[in-house]
Coordinates of C-alpha atoms in Angstrom, one line a residue:
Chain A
X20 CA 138.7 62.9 79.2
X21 CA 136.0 60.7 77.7
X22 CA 133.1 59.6 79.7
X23 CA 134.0 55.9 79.0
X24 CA 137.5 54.3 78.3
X25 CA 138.0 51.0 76.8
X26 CA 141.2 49.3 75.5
X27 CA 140.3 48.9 71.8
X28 CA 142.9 45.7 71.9
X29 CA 143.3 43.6 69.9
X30 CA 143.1 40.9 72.7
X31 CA 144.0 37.3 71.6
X32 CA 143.8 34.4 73.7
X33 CA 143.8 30.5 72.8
X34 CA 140.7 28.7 73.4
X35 CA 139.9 27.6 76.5
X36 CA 141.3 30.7 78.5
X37 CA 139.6 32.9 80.5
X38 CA 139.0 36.4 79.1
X39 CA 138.7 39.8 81.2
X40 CA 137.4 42.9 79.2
X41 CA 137.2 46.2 81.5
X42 CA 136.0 49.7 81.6
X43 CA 136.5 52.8 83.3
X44 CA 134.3 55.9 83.6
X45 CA 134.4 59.0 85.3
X46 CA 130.6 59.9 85.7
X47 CA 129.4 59.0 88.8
X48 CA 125.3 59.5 87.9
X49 CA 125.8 56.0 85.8
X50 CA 123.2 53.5 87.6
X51 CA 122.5 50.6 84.3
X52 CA 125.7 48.8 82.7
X53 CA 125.6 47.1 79.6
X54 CA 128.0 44.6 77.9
X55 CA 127.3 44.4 73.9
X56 CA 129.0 41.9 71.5
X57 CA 129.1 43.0 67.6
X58 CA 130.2 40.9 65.7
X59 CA 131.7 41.9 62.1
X60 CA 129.3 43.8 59.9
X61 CA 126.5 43.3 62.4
X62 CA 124.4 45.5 64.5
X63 CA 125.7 44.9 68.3
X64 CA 123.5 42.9 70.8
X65 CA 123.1 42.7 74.1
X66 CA 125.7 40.5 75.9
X67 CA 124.8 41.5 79.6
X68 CA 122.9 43.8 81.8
X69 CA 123.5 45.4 85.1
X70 CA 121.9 47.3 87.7
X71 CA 124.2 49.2 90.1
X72 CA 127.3 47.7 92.0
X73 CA 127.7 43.9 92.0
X74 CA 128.2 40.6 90.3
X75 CA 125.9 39.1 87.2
X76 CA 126.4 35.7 85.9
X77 CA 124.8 33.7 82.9
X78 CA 125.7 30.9 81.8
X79 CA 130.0 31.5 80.9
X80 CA 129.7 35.0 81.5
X81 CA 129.9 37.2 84.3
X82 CA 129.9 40.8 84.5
X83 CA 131.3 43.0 87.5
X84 CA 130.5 46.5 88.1
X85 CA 132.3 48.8 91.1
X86 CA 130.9 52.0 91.4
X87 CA 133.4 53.0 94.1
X88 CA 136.2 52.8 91.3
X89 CA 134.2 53.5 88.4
X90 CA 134.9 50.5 87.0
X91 CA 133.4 47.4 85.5
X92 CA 134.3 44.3 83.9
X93 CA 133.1 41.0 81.6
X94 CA 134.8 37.9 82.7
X95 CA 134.2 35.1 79.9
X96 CA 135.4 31.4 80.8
X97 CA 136.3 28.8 78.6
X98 CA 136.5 31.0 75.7
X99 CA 135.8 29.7 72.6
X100 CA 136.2 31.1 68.7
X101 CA 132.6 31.6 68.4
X102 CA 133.5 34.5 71.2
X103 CA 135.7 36.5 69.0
X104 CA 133.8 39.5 67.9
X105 CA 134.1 42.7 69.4
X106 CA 132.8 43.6 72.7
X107 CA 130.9 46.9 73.9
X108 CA 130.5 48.3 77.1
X109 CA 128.0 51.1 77.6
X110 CA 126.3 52.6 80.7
X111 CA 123.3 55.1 81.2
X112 CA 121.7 57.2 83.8
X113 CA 118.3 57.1 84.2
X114 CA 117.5 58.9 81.2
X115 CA 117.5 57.9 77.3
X116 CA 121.1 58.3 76.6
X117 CA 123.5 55.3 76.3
X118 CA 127.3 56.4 76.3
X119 CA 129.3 53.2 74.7
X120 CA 132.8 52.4 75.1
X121 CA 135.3 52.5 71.9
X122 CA 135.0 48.3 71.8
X123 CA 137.5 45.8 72.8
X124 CA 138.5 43.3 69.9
X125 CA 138.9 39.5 70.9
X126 CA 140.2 36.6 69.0
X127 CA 140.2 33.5 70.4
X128 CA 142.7 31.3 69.1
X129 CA 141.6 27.4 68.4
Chain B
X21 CA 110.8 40.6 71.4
X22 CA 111.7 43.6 69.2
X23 CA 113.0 43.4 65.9
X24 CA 114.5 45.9 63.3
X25 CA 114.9 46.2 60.2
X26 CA 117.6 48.2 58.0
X27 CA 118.0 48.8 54.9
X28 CA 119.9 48.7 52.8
X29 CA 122.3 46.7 54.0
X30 CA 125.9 48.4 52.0
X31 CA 125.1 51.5 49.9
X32 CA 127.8 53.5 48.0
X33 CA 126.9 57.2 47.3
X34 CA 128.8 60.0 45.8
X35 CA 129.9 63.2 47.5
X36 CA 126.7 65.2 47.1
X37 CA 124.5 62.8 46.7
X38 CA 121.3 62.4 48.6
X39 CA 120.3 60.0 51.2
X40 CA 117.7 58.2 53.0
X41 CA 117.6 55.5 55.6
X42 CA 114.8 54.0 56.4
X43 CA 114.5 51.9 60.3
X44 CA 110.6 49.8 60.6
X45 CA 110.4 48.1 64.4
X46 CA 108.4 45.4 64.9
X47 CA 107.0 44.4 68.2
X48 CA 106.3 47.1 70.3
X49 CA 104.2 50.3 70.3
X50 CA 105.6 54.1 71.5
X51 CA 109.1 53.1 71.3
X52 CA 112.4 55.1 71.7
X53 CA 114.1 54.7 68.6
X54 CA 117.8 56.1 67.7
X55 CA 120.1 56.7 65.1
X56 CA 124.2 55.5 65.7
X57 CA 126.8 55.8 63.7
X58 CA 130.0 54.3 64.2
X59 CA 133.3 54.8 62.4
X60 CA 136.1 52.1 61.9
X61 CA 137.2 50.9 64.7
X62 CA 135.2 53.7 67.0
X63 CA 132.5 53.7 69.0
X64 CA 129.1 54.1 68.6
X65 CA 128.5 58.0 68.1
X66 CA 124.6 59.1 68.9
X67 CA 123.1 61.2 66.1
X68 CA 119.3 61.5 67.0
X69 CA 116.7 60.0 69.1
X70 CA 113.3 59.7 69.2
X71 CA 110.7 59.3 72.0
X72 CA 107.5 59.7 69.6
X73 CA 105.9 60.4 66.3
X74 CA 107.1 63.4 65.2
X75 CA 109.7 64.0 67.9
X76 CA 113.5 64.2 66.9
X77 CA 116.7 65.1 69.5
X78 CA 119.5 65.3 67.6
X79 CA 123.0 65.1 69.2
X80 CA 125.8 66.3 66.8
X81 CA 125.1 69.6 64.3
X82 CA 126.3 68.1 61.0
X83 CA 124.5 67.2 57.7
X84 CA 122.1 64.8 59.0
X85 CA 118.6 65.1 59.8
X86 CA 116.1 62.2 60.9
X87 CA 112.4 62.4 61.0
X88 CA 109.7 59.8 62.7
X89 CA 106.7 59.9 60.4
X90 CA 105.2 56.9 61.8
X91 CA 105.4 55.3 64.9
X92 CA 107.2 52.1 63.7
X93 CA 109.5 54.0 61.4
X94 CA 112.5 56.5 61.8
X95 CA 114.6 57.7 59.0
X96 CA 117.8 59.3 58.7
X97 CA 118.6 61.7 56.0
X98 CA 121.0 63.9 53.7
X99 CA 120.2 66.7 50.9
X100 CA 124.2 66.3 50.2
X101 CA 126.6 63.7 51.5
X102 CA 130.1 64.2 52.3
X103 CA 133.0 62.3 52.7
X104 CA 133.1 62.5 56.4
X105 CA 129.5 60.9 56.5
X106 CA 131.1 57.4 55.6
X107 CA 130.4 54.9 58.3
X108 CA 128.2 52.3 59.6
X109 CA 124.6 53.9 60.5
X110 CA 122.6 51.5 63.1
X111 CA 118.9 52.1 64.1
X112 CA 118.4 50.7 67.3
X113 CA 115.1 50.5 70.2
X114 CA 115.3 50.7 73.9
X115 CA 113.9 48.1 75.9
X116 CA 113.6 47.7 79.6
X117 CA 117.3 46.1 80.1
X118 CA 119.2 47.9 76.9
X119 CA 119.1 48.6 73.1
X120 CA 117.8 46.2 70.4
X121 CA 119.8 46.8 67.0
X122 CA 119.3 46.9 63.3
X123 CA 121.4 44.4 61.3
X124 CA 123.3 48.5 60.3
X125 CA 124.1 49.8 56.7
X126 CA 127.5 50.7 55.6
X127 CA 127.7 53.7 54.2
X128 CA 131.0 54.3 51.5
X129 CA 130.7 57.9 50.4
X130 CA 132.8 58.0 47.1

């Protein structure tokens, strides 16, 4: 079993929809969850950043972790084509390794 | 901020062939520098850190080897690429909320 799952996709969508990207991971010492967005032929950068269990918003993103479940998510609203690129979740403990999900692909449709 | 710089940007190298990489970061002093590499349509797979000059972790037995001769400068290297080596190679610095990354080279090993 891999430390962190992610549906590879492809996920398309028109514009305007709201997207939901998720992740599942089975170790439990993961405190810091990370949402990166590559997009093609580019180094990935960071989308979002949590601490913990709980809710983060900016701007027409929100990410969602649940520790209980060992899951987390990225909500994106009123998605738009400049959104397609792939998206990267990733978690850490406390230490100085990252683990990153396989990438979800999005297109959003105009 | 942090910034990074990769180059070169696409490199095509036969089987055998040697290799170096070369990562410079701008912006910050000490920092924890890494080495990804991420197949197509894969995640990002960690071949080495580095939490100082002269200090290399590596991850995955293979080829590879990195070195950290300066502060601001890690390199990733090969006496003799193989086919399997093909990817995309991303340099990347941890800050306090998550990775900063290189713009990547792709790597075609012919």
């Amino acid at each position: 079993q891999k430390e962190v799952e992610q549906d590879p996709g492809p996920l398309s969508v028109p514009e305007g929809a709201i997207v939901s990207l998720n992740c599942t991971y089975s170790n439990s010492a993961f405190q810091y969850f990370m949402w990166y967005r590559q997009y093609s032929r580019k180094g990935p950068e960071l989308l979002m950043y949590t601490y913990s269990s709980g809710n983060k918003e900016d701007g027409r993103f929100t990410a969602q972790v649940d520790k209980s479940s060992k899951y987390i998510s990225l909500f994106i609203r009123d998605s738009q084509p400049s959104d397609s690129a792939t998206y990267l979740c990733a978690m850490r403990t406390g230490g100085f390794k990252t683990i990153f999900g396989a990438g979800t692909r999005l297109f959003v449709k105009a | 901020s942090q910034t990074i710089h990769q180059w070169p940007a696409t490199l095509v190298q036969p089987v055998g062939s040697p290799l170096s990489l070369e990562c410079t970061v701008e912006g910050t002093s000490n920092p924890n520098l890494y080495w990804y590499r991420q197949a197509a349509g894969r995640g990002l797979q960690l071949l080495f850190y580095s939490v100082g000059i002269g200090q290399i972790s590596s991850e995955v037995p293979q080829n590879l080897s990195a070195s950290r001769p300066q502060d601001r400068q890690f390199i990733l290297s090969s006496k003799k690429l193989l086919l399997s080596d093909s990817g995309f190679y991303l340099c990347a610095e941890q800050g306090n909320y998550g990775y900063t990354f290189g713009s990547g080279t792709r790597l075609t090993v012919v």
